[in-house]
XYZ file of C-alpha atoms in Angstrom:
702
model
C 45.194 5.134 62.549
C 43.234 6.449 59.645
C 42.272 4.112 56.858
C 42.764 7.109 54.575
C 46.378 6.925 55.650
C 46.370 3.299 54.619
C 45.180 4.353 51.203
C 48.276 6.521 50.828
C 50.862 4.362 52.462
C 49.473 0.820 52.826
C 47.148 0.142 49.896
C 47.435 -2.279 46.990
C 47.538 0.101 44.030
C 46.532 -2.434 41.395
C 43.340 -3.154 43.298
C 42.673 0.590 43.356
C 42.999 0.596 39.552
C 40.680 -2.419 39.309
C 38.126 -0.694 41.541
C 38.264 2.428 39.390
C 37.810 0.336 36.221
C 34.804 -1.383 37.788
C 33.373 1.992 38.754
C 33.886 3.475 35.261
C 32.709 0.465 33.252
C 29.706 -0.177 35.484
C 28.697 3.491 35.434
C 28.889 3.638 31.648
C 26.752 0.527 31.197
C 24.313 1.740 33.861
C 23.993 5.106 32.112
C 23.167 3.426 28.777
C 20.597 1.168 30.390
C 18.935 4.008 32.278
C 18.670 6.047 29.087
C 17.118 3.035 27.392
C 14.593 2.774 30.242
C 13.655 6.421 29.652
C 12.957 5.673 25.975
C 10.675 2.641 26.504
C 7.183 2.138 27.873
C 5.208 0.115 30.394
C 6.739 -3.267 31.226
C 9.747 -2.646 29.025
C 10.620 0.408 31.094
C 10.430 -1.630 34.311
C 12.512 -4.378 32.741
C 15.258 -2.000 31.661
C 15.134 -0.305 35.052
C 15.701 -3.656 36.745
C 18.626 -4.551 34.472
C 20.106 -1.109 35.124
C 19.638 -1.637 38.862
C 21.422 -5.015 38.753
C 24.401 -3.522 36.914
C 24.428 -0.430 39.170
C 24.257 -2.527 42.336
C 27.105 -4.735 41.126
C 29.072 -1.633 40.137
C 28.576 0.108 43.478
C 29.058 -2.959 45.670
C 32.037 -4.423 43.765
C 33.787 -1.051 43.594
C 33.407 -0.716 47.368
C 34.350 -4.332 48.120
C 37.454 -4.449 45.874
C 38.653 -1.143 47.273
C 38.132 -2.417 50.831
C 40.069 -5.606 50.043
C 42.919 -3.433 48.890
C 43.328 -1.860 52.341
C 46.151 -3.158 54.543
C 45.281 -1.889 58.066
C 48.054 -3.959 59.683
C 45.576 -5.941 61.776
C 43.472 -9.032 61.040
C 40.234 -8.267 59.128
C 37.023 -10.230 58.488
C 33.607 -9.667 56.896
C 30.234 -10.281 58.468
C 28.391 -12.408 55.831
C 24.880 -11.182 56.702
C 25.734 -7.495 56.541
C 27.844 -8.034 53.428
C 24.941 -9.638 51.601
C 22.553 -7.057 53.026
C 24.700 -4.236 51.639
C 24.391 -5.730 48.131
C 20.613 -6.105 48.452
C 20.357 -2.497 49.674
C 22.204 -1.323 46.582
C 19.960 -3.420 44.313
C 16.646 -2.426 45.917
C 17.536 1.246 46.216
C 18.832 1.508 42.657
C 15.736 -0.220 41.249
C 13.392 2.042 43.227
C 15.307 5.125 42.152
C 15.369 4.178 38.462
C 11.648 3.323 38.431
C 10.749 6.656 40.044
C 13.074 8.565 37.713
C 11.756 6.988 34.509
C 8.067 6.568 35.368
C 5.708 8.881 33.448
C 3.425 8.882 36.503
C 6.015 10.520 38.737
C 7.064 12.783 35.890
C 3.500 14.055 35.610
C 3.408 14.643 39.382
C 6.678 16.547 39.463
C 9.155 17.798 36.896
C 12.053 16.818 39.186
C 11.134 13.118 39.151
C 14.477 12.077 37.539
C 16.420 14.027 40.149
C 14.265 12.544 42.914
C 14.958 9.055 41.602
C 18.666 9.914 41.439
C 18.617 11.072 45.037
C 17.157 7.708 46.074
C 19.935 5.958 44.144
C 22.505 8.146 45.928
C 20.970 7.335 49.280
C 21.131 3.626 48.392
C 24.820 4.030 47.526
C 25.444 5.609 50.941
C 23.435 2.976 52.830
C 25.255 0.214 50.946
C 28.613 1.778 51.807
C 27.949 2.085 55.507
C 26.306 -1.335 55.727
C 29.439 -2.701 54.095
C 31.651 -0.812 56.510
C 29.691 -2.291 59.408
C 30.379 -5.697 57.913
C 34.125 -4.876 57.855
C 35.462 -6.325 61.134
C 38.974 -5.351 62.380
C 40.812 -6.020 65.637
C 40.814 -2.430 66.762
C 38.759 0.523 67.935
C 36.595 2.046 65.136
C 36.132 5.802 65.262
C 33.528 7.590 63.034
C 33.651 11.296 62.122
C 30.070 12.527 61.820
C 30.994 15.548 59.712
C 32.484 13.375 56.972
C 29.497 11.079 57.153
C 27.179 14.019 56.488
C 29.395 15.253 53.671
C 29.445 11.790 52.078
C 25.661 11.557 52.250
C 25.198 14.993 50.672
C 27.701 14.235 47.909
C 26.149 10.859 47.098
C 22.582 12.146 47.017
C 23.307 15.392 45.155
C 25.627 13.975 42.499
C 23.391 10.955 41.855
C 20.406 13.284 41.530
C 22.379 15.312 38.976
C 23.257 12.155 37.029
C 19.627 11.055 36.579
C 18.527 14.631 35.965
C 20.946 14.722 33.017
C 19.586 11.375 31.829
C 15.989 12.591 31.990
C 16.818 15.819 30.144
C 18.623 13.882 27.399
C 15.655 11.538 26.992
C 13.230 14.462 26.785
C 15.322 16.137 24.081
C 15.461 12.919 22.096
C 11.662 12.571 22.210
C 11.126 16.206 21.260
C 13.421 15.819 18.270
C 11.728 12.523 17.273
C 15.201 10.988 17.144
C 16.005 7.397 17.950
C 17.415 6.796 21.426
C 20.320 4.875 19.987
C 21.437 7.885 17.996
C 20.852 10.312 20.835
C 22.457 8.530 23.810
C 26.140 8.484 22.866
C 27.172 11.890 24.246
C 24.575 12.027 27.081
C 25.565 8.512 28.186
C 29.152 9.624 28.653
C 28.083 12.608 30.736
C 25.706 10.542 32.890
C 28.371 7.849 33.360
C 31.003 10.343 34.465
C 28.658 11.993 36.970
C 27.440 8.635 38.270
C 31.011 7.373 38.699
C 31.850 10.611 40.490
C 28.944 10.042 42.893
C 30.177 6.529 43.741
C 33.797 7.632 44.143
C 32.897 10.725 46.164
C 30.774 8.663 48.526
C 33.431 6.014 48.948
C 36.375 8.247 49.632
C 34.523 10.784 51.781
C 32.907 7.909 53.658
C 36.295 6.243 54.225
C 37.667 9.499 55.525
C 34.999 9.288 58.239
C 36.320 5.838 59.230
C 39.344 5.397 61.563
C 40.780 2.325 63.323
C 43.020 2.105 66.401
C 44.629 -1.408 66.329
C 44.469 -3.556 69.450
C 46.766 -6.386 68.327
C 50.462 -5.567 68.033
C 52.680 -8.035 66.234
C 49.880 -10.632 66.166
C 48.714 -12.662 63.156
C 47.632 -10.831 60.086
C 45.142 -11.524 57.296
C 46.429 -13.452 54.283
C 47.063 -10.759 51.641
C 47.160 -13.295 48.791
C 43.782 -14.713 49.757
C 42.266 -11.230 49.971
C 43.688 -10.299 46.583
C 42.306 -13.504 45.039
C 38.923 -12.686 46.534
C 39.172 -9.143 45.186
C 40.019 -10.510 41.724
C 37.048 -12.883 41.825
C 34.720 -10.066 42.847
C 36.146 -7.852 40.088
C 35.612 -10.593 37.503
C 31.994 -10.980 38.576
C 31.539 -7.221 38.376
C 32.847 -7.144 34.817
C 30.719 -10.171 33.922
C 27.572 -8.463 35.217
C 28.469 -5.205 33.467
C 29.202 -7.192 30.321
C 25.852 -8.928 30.535
C 24.129 -5.571 30.829
C 26.096 -4.272 27.861
C 25.249 -7.355 25.802
C 21.545 -7.006 26.590
C 21.734 -3.407 25.465
C 23.558 -4.329 22.266
C 21.156 -7.178 21.541
C 18.247 -4.826 21.986
C 19.947 -2.369 19.646
C 20.372 -5.143 17.115
C 16.740 -6.194 17.416
C 15.645 -2.589 17.132
C 17.817 -2.070 14.078
C 16.385 -5.209 12.502
C 12.861 -4.075 13.368
C 13.486 -0.629 11.922
C 14.924 -2.187 8.784
C 11.969 -4.550 8.571
C 9.529 -1.669 8.990
C 11.436 0.363 6.422
C 11.306 -2.555 4.019
C 7.574 -2.930 4.639
C 7.028 0.793 4.157
C 9.008 0.803 0.908
C 7.796 -2.528 -0.525
C 4.534 -3.686 -2.019
C 3.059 -6.302 0.302
C 1.471 -8.373 -2.479
C 4.324 -8.578 -4.985
C 7.438 -7.704 -3.001
C 8.394 -5.057 -5.559
C 9.234 -1.509 -4.441
C 6.059 0.503 -3.875
C 5.014 4.070 -4.674
C 6.957 5.523 -1.723
C 10.078 3.721 -2.876
C 9.506 4.922 -6.428
C 9.153 8.531 -5.264
C 12.375 8.265 -3.277
C 14.201 6.731 -6.251
C 13.039 9.262 -8.815
C 13.862 12.124 -6.434
C 17.352 10.708 -6.011
C 17.774 10.287 -9.771
C 16.638 13.830 -10.520
C 19.002 15.152 -7.838
C 21.996 13.605 -9.630
C 22.725 16.714 -11.662
C 26.248 15.541 -12.420
C 24.931 12.520 -14.326
C 24.756 13.520 -17.987
C 22.774 10.465 -19.055
C 19.061 10.851 -19.752
C 16.435 9.373 -17.436
C 13.559 7.351 -18.880
C 10.336 6.885 -16.930
C 8.147 4.074 -18.231
C 4.536 3.894 -17.086
C 3.032 0.381 -17.335
C -0.656 -0.490 -17.152
C -1.968 -4.039 -17.603
C -4.527 -4.288 -20.391
C -6.951 -6.980 -19.265
C -6.463 -7.105 -15.531
C -10.063 -6.155 -14.681
C -11.246 -8.865 -17.029
C -9.047 -11.403 -15.218
C -10.470 -10.328 -11.848
C -14.048 -10.495 -13.099
C -13.718 -13.818 -14.855
C -11.436 -15.739 -12.505
C -11.759 -13.888 -9.195
C -9.524 -11.535 -7.262
C -7.332 -14.373 -6.002
C -6.448 -15.106 -9.627
C -5.730 -11.436 -10.225
C -3.423 -11.350 -7.211
C -1.565 -14.430 -8.441
C -1.148 -12.903 -11.911
C 0.301 -9.774 -10.312
C 2.742 -11.857 -8.268
C 3.885 -13.826 -11.305
C 4.354 -10.720 -13.438
C 6.162 -9.010 -10.568
C 8.626 -11.901 -10.314
C 9.265 -11.632 -14.030
C 9.854 -7.898 -13.806
C 12.165 -8.276 -10.809
C 14.208 -10.914 -12.612
C 14.806 -8.774 -15.696
C 16.053 -5.689 -13.855
C 19.742 -5.007 -14.362
C 22.139 -2.664 -12.573
C 20.920 0.916 -12.748
C 17.345 -0.106 -13.614
C 14.352 0.091 -11.305
C 10.847 -1.392 -11.373
C 8.039 -0.713 -8.868
C 4.346 -1.382 -8.431
C 2.549 1.920 -7.809
C -1.103 0.893 -7.960
C -3.531 -1.958 -8.544
C -2.371 -3.006 -12.017
C 0.081 -0.159 -12.568
C 3.867 -0.445 -12.591
C 6.710 1.933 -13.401
C 10.277 1.463 -14.568
C 13.237 3.838 -14.417
C 16.573 3.698 -16.162
C 19.496 5.946 -17.085
C 20.636 5.572 -20.675
C 23.018 7.046 -23.221
C 21.459 5.697 -26.420
C 17.949 4.782 -27.516
C 19.181 1.252 -28.128
C 19.746 0.827 -24.372
C 16.215 2.055 -23.697
C 14.842 -0.161 -26.449
C 16.488 -3.184 -24.866
C 14.681 -2.563 -21.560
C 11.364 -1.990 -23.338
C 11.821 -5.241 -25.236
C 12.480 -7.148 -22.019
C 9.440 -5.559 -20.350
C 7.166 -6.488 -23.246
C 8.443 -10.035 -23.276
C 7.704 -10.410 -19.552
C 4.265 -8.817 -19.741
C 3.003 -10.460 -22.924
C 4.027 -14.016 -22.122
C 0.963 -16.053 -21.077
C 0.494 -16.662 -17.353
C -0.572 -20.133 -16.305
C -2.947 -20.267 -13.340
C -4.921 -23.296 -12.142
C -4.364 -25.168 -15.416
C -5.642 -22.144 -17.315
C -3.661 -19.769 -19.482
C -4.194 -16.039 -18.938
C -2.833 -13.369 -21.254
C -2.823 -9.864 -19.821
C -0.526 -7.742 -21.935
C 0.235 -4.143 -21.065
C 0.422 -0.603 -22.380
C 3.727 1.230 -21.891
C 4.203 4.981 -21.972
C 7.677 6.539 -22.017
C 8.726 10.048 -20.984
C 12.361 11.176 -20.952
C 14.088 13.650 -18.653
C 15.119 16.346 -19.486
C 13.749 16.125 -23.072
C 10.071 15.826 -22.126
C 10.018 17.403 -18.666
C 12.085 19.491 -16.280
C 10.652 18.222 -13.004
C 9.224 15.118 -11.406
C 5.517 16.027 -11.599
C 5.590 16.836 -15.300
C 7.693 13.750 -16.061
C 5.204 11.434 -14.342
C 2.251 13.163 -15.987
C 3.805 12.880 -19.436
C 4.587 9.194 -18.963
C 0.925 8.681 -18.001
C -0.221 10.518 -21.129
C 1.967 8.326 -23.309
C 0.688 5.220 -21.523
C -2.949 6.179 -22.114
C -2.184 6.812 -25.762
C -0.735 3.293 -25.975
C -3.828 1.943 -24.235
C -6.176 3.581 -26.711
C -4.075 2.614 -29.747
C -4.267 -1.171 -30.020
C -1.655 -1.223 -32.788
C 1.079 0.063 -30.456
C 1.889 -1.362 -27.041
C 4.605 1.278 -26.449
C 4.168 5.018 -26.988
C 6.657 7.816 -26.411
C 5.455 11.144 -25.104
C 4.728 13.850 -27.654
C 3.730 17.441 -26.836
C 0.476 17.042 -28.785
C -0.648 14.480 -26.221
C -1.192 17.264 -23.691
C -3.929 18.830 -25.781
C -5.552 15.480 -26.519
C -5.428 14.469 -22.858
C -6.845 17.764 -21.691
C -9.660 17.478 -24.202
C -10.446 13.907 -23.111
C -10.397 14.862 -19.432
C -12.645 17.828 -20.117
C -15.065 15.752 -22.155
C -15.149 13.038 -19.480
C -15.940 15.655 -16.860
C -18.682 17.098 -19.048
C -20.117 13.612 -19.637
C -20.294 13.020 -15.920
C -22.080 16.352 -15.517
C -24.396 15.541 -18.414
C -25.579 12.363 -16.702
C -26.101 14.197 -13.410
C -27.929 17.128 -15.024
C -30.135 15.156 -17.414
C -28.440 16.389 -20.604
C -28.428 12.943 -22.228
C -31.345 11.795 -24.355
C -32.587 8.686 -26.144
C -33.526 8.629 -29.818
C -35.367 5.754 -31.452
C -34.898 4.092 -34.847
C -37.622 1.875 -36.246
C -37.168 -1.788 -37.100
C -39.452 -2.985 -39.893
C -40.710 -6.384 -40.988
C -39.670 -7.106 -44.577
C -42.667 -9.306 -45.278
C -45.419 -6.914 -44.067
C -43.674 -3.540 -43.999
C -45.011 -2.947 -40.509
C -42.983 -1.512 -37.648
C -42.041 -4.332 -35.297
C -39.909 -2.379 -32.864
C -37.583 0.535 -32.143
C -33.926 0.544 -31.155
C -33.056 2.964 -28.345
C -29.926 4.977 -29.216
C -28.126 7.254 -26.769
C -27.506 10.853 -27.841
C -25.620 13.760 -26.241
C -26.142 17.374 -27.158
C -23.248 19.230 -25.504
C -24.165 22.754 -24.329
C -21.052 24.244 -26.017
C -19.789 21.672 -28.501
C -23.137 20.593 -29.891
C -23.803 17.010 -30.966
C -21.155 14.546 -29.713
C -20.957 11.264 -31.598
C -21.568 8.121 -29.527
C -18.422 6.686 -31.150
C -16.546 9.428 -29.306
C -18.129 9.516 -25.875
C -19.110 5.852 -25.340
C -15.439 4.691 -25.198
C -14.761 7.472 -22.673
C -17.670 6.288 -20.570
C -16.356 2.715 -20.694
C -12.815 3.741 -19.727
C -13.947 5.761 -16.717
C -16.707 3.496 -15.406
C -19.463 5.950 -16.351
C -21.007 3.416 -18.697
C -22.570 1.532 -15.790
C -24.618 4.510 -14.689
C -25.355 5.608 -18.255
C -26.353 2.107 -19.353
C -28.723 1.718 -16.411
C -30.257 5.114 -17.199
C -30.782 4.258 -20.872
C -32.432 0.939 -19.972
C -34.771 2.573 -17.474
C -35.561 5.489 -19.795
C -36.319 3.259 -22.785
C -38.537 0.893 -20.795
C -40.450 3.683 -19.061
C -41.215 5.301 -22.464
C -42.016 2.068 -24.291
C -44.637 1.004 -21.756
C -46.951 3.736 -23.145
C -46.494 2.920 -26.860
C -49.402 1.987 -29.047
C -49.102 -0.375 -30.760
C -47.052 -2.144 -28.046
C -43.992 -2.982 -30.166
C -40.612 -4.070 -28.844
C -37.866 -1.708 -27.680
C -34.262 -2.790 -28.253
C -31.507 -1.594 -25.889
C -27.772 -2.044 -26.491
C -25.526 -3.422 -23.752
C -21.890 -2.375 -23.460
C -19.355 -5.202 -22.936
C -18.199 -3.345 -19.822
C -21.755 -3.172 -18.533
C -22.290 -6.868 -19.262
C -19.056 -7.838 -17.448
C -19.252 -5.610 -14.376
C -22.903 -5.210 -13.478
C -25.372 -7.671 -12.027
C -27.325 -7.424 -15.236
C -30.206 -9.829 -14.511
C -31.010 -8.014 -11.262
C -30.895 -4.633 -13.029
C -33.202 -5.825 -15.817
C -35.667 -7.332 -13.355
C -35.706 -4.170 -11.246
C -36.301 -1.914 -14.273
C -39.109 -4.110 -15.577
C -40.836 -4.087 -12.197
C -40.403 -0.332 -11.746
C -41.585 0.622 -15.247
C -44.247 -2.060 -15.707
C -42.978 -3.016 -19.180
C -43.876 -6.543 -20.281
C -40.628 -8.574 -20.447
C -41.371 -9.886 -23.976
C -41.351 -6.281 -25.247
C -37.740 -5.735 -24.188
C -34.919 -6.883 -26.445
C -31.325 -6.623 -25.272
C -28.605 -6.382 -27.923
C -24.996 -7.397 -27.239
C -21.985 -8.241 -29.362
C -20.137 -11.535 -29.282
C -17.074 -9.802 -27.809
C -19.116 -9.130 -24.666
C -19.569 -12.839 -24.003
C -16.356 -14.221 -25.456
C -14.133 -13.598 -22.382
C -16.040 -15.892 -20.010
C -18.492 -18.074 -21.851
C -19.664 -19.975 -18.766
C -20.570 -16.825 -16.857
C -22.114 -15.239 -19.954
C -24.308 -18.266 -20.562
C -25.540 -18.174 -16.963
C -26.337 -14.433 -17.201
C -28.183 -14.779 -20.502
C -30.188 -17.769 -19.327
C -31.284 -15.851 -16.224
C -32.437 -12.984 -18.440
C -34.228 -15.356 -20.823
C -36.084 -16.885 -17.874
C -37.747 -13.488 -17.323
C -39.103 -13.537 -20.886
C -36.736 -10.856 -22.238
C -35.521 -11.268 -25.852
C -31.814 -11.407 -26.777
C -30.206 -10.257 -30.023
C -26.661 -10.938 -31.223
C -25.448 -7.598 -32.592
C -22.870 -6.936 -35.362
C -22.904 -10.547 -36.515
C -20.301 -11.332 -39.165
C -17.495 -9.343 -37.528
C -15.134 -10.029 -34.643
C -15.471 -13.454 -33.047
C -18.601 -14.573 -34.930
C -18.915 -18.342 -34.888
C -21.522 -21.025 -35.335
C -20.804 -22.323 -31.847
C -22.008 -19.040 -30.342
C -25.392 -19.365 -32.027
C -25.619 -23.012 -31.055
C -24.643 -22.504 -27.402
C -26.374 -19.239 -26.464
C -30.144 -18.562 -26.387
C -30.350 -15.721 -28.914
C -33.724 -14.752 -30.363
C -32.378 -12.651 -33.223
C -29.261 -12.147 -35.335
C -28.376 -8.591 -36.384
C -26.340 -8.606 -39.592
C -23.612 -5.964 -39.446
C -24.254 -2.959 -41.663
C -20.801 -3.177 -43.262
C -21.954 -6.142 -45.370
C -25.129 -4.362 -46.425
C -23.260 -1.222 -47.482
C -20.912 -3.291 -49.681
C -23.562 -5.621 -51.064
C -23.963 -3.678 -54.339
C -20.247 -3.599 -55.091
C -18.815 -6.722 -53.496
C -19.727 -10.285 -54.417
C -18.081 -11.455 -51.190
C -20.366 -9.244 -49.110
C -23.419 -10.562 -50.946
C -22.251 -14.120 -50.390
C -21.848 -13.482 -46.651
C -25.365 -11.983 -46.482
C -26.841 -15.055 -48.145
C -24.855 -17.350 -45.841
C -26.010 -15.564 -42.692
C -29.643 -15.549 -43.820
C -29.448 -19.251 -44.644
C -27.860 -19.928 -41.268
C -30.652 -18.074 -39.522
C -33.320 -20.062 -41.339
C -31.595 -23.385 -40.559
C -31.371 -22.511 -36.850
C -34.821 -20.941 -36.719
C -33.417 -17.549 -35.632
C -34.784 -14.392 -37.343
C -32.203 -12.081 -38.989
C -32.345 -8.289 -38.930
C -30.123 -6.394 -41.393
C -28.774 -2.996 -40.322
C -27.742 0.013 -42.388
C -30.360 -0.099 -45.180
C -29.900 3.100 -47.166
C -31.045 2.239 -50.732
C -33.999 0.479 -52.312
C -31.591 -1.913 -54.044
C -30.244 -3.082 -50.709
C -33.772 -3.580 -49.406
C -34.757 -5.485 -52.532
C -31.747 -7.790 -52.241
C -32.535 -8.587 -48.630
C -36.199 -9.207 -49.419
C -35.279 -11.589 -52.237
C -32.933 -13.494 -49.928
C -35.605 -13.898 -47.268
C -34.387 -11.411 -44.596
C -36.866 -11.090 -41.722
C -36.370 -7.497 -40.502
C -34.488 -4.388 -41.620
C -33.331 -1.142 -40.099
C -31.676 1.904 -41.664
C -31.906 5.475 -42.922
C -34.061 4.408 -45.887
C -36.819 3.420 -43.501
C -36.285 5.974 -40.773
C -33.541 7.902 -39.064
C -33.108 7.917 -35.268
C -35.388 10.570 -33.809
C -36.717 11.774 -30.455
C -39.829 10.013 -29.258
C -41.870 13.217 -29.559
C -41.039 13.445 -33.274
C -42.001 9.827 -33.878
C -45.319 10.376 -32.103
C -45.911 13.544 -34.109
C -45.347 11.616 -37.359
C -48.128 9.217 -36.406
C -45.948 6.121 -36.295
C -46.703 5.730 -32.579
C -49.269 6.962 -30.158
C -49.007 7.090 -26.401
C -51.523 5.400 -24.148
C -53.038 7.153 -21.168
C -52.294 5.943 -17.668
C -55.685 4.156 -17.545
C -55.025 2.382 -20.818
C -51.620 1.291 -19.561
C -53.158 -0.030 -16.368
C -55.761 -2.024 -18.326
C -53.061 -3.449 -20.595
C -50.906 -4.409 -17.621
C -53.899 -6.025 -15.941
C -54.677 -8.052 -19.021
C -51.050 -9.105 -19.208
């Protein structure tokens, strides 16, 4: 009698339902795992292929076995253990081989039908498993096989399985082309692949069973124990669900790990690695989102923040100290942010803040909190560092109608705050655009002037009060702009310092002055000013040594002038630099004495050869008793320390007479001579220039 007839008339229906559930659940999990294998690479792909093969083999074998246990042929049945186990191994090996071939990029490069080819191998494994299992199914009767149904079952298994993996491969290719995540792209394709794969298993099973008929030999004999077979079927079904569940859990765990990894990468991409604050990308996303909220009637404030003395901290204490200061300030900023407010680090020492507000008082509260956080001293390695910051505020839509203009205007306001030491916070004003454009244009022109040789050096004499003889000349930088004419050093020197141009300009002035002075007769000193920025950022001793060697100027003829503010920030480093310069034989002058940080300790601790009395005291000496008293005090201090004093800004004979009476050593000012080009000084007869031979003789004698 036909086993198909048993399915209709003598079959345990609940086992049929269980078999179908196994088939559906296992196919769905297998489909998800196969799609995951398509989306991974190298060993991961093989690993997912193996897990998919384990679940598929359990699905195929358990579906077949439970369905077989549900048959009631009316004769005793048994299972050959070797063939039963072999059928499971066939399903496992064939599925693994098929999935590897289907998902491998090597086979996909060889043929575009690689997924279908792998599917066909899986289908063939399903068929071989089925018939090996049927051979293991022993009944007391005559087994009759119908070859036509066997062929049909093989064709159905191979073709439908090939279609299933072809659909999986096409879905994976679309996901890669769309740069979409596999998790997002496998929901609908997984259902289609699962349905087709389940259809392949079911079609093989039922068409294969149609090819199988049994003629019983035992009539009225003993029968198999139905309860025992059902218990076995239940145990097999439980194991099938456990294996499918394990595959599902592995998939879900991988999804969870991937989600965590994606979130971690997103956090890394949107966060500053040093401080943990949101970074520039996060800021751009936030400001775009804020500007897109057209329904929000509140105004949007963008606050640009730039630390004032961060470069100084790096130079004096090292970059590790600078990093620690940034981390500490970042923690302060993060702790002050309230709901609706946003703070990010967008550059080295640059931060930004965003907030929506209804009243200026709300904005003022945030600005107050920011200032408090940024101006509080930072303790680092038992030292106290004070950075401070400049804040520039631009408001949308009052000051700008789009993101680019808003950011630019906040920057303009910030730079205004940076240049105006009396205000740490500046709000954008339309006039700032013109000022900023002019500064940018002038900075560009200054850079071009250095490159094109448009800068020049003028010289102002320094005269001995006692003898009236010229004892030296101070080199003064001048810039004749091709369109704007003479540009005051008070205007372009700060620009050069802000933009780093002062390093190149300062080196050029030093080299130019030394190369000209080497030919002077008589061989008087040349004095060159050093910018605080140049003193802090350049390897000054090496530069001075190089220039002296290149130009051939005797070291004792060079005098470097610097203000106390240049050495105040890091006294230990400054002392080391100045001592290295002194070792070469170069003279050092303390410029603008009497202003700023002037102190007796500076003169006592540092190896200065001259004090330059600031011209402000000289100009007020005829009208201010206090100024006269300061002049006398400085001159007396110089005599007691054995350091000559040079007074600047001498414009009247009365001023010169006062200084002579008080015992001043040297003077400099318009009364004695205005700054002039070297050619004009030579033409006046104050200096003459030696020939190359005379210079060589002088250098040889030196």
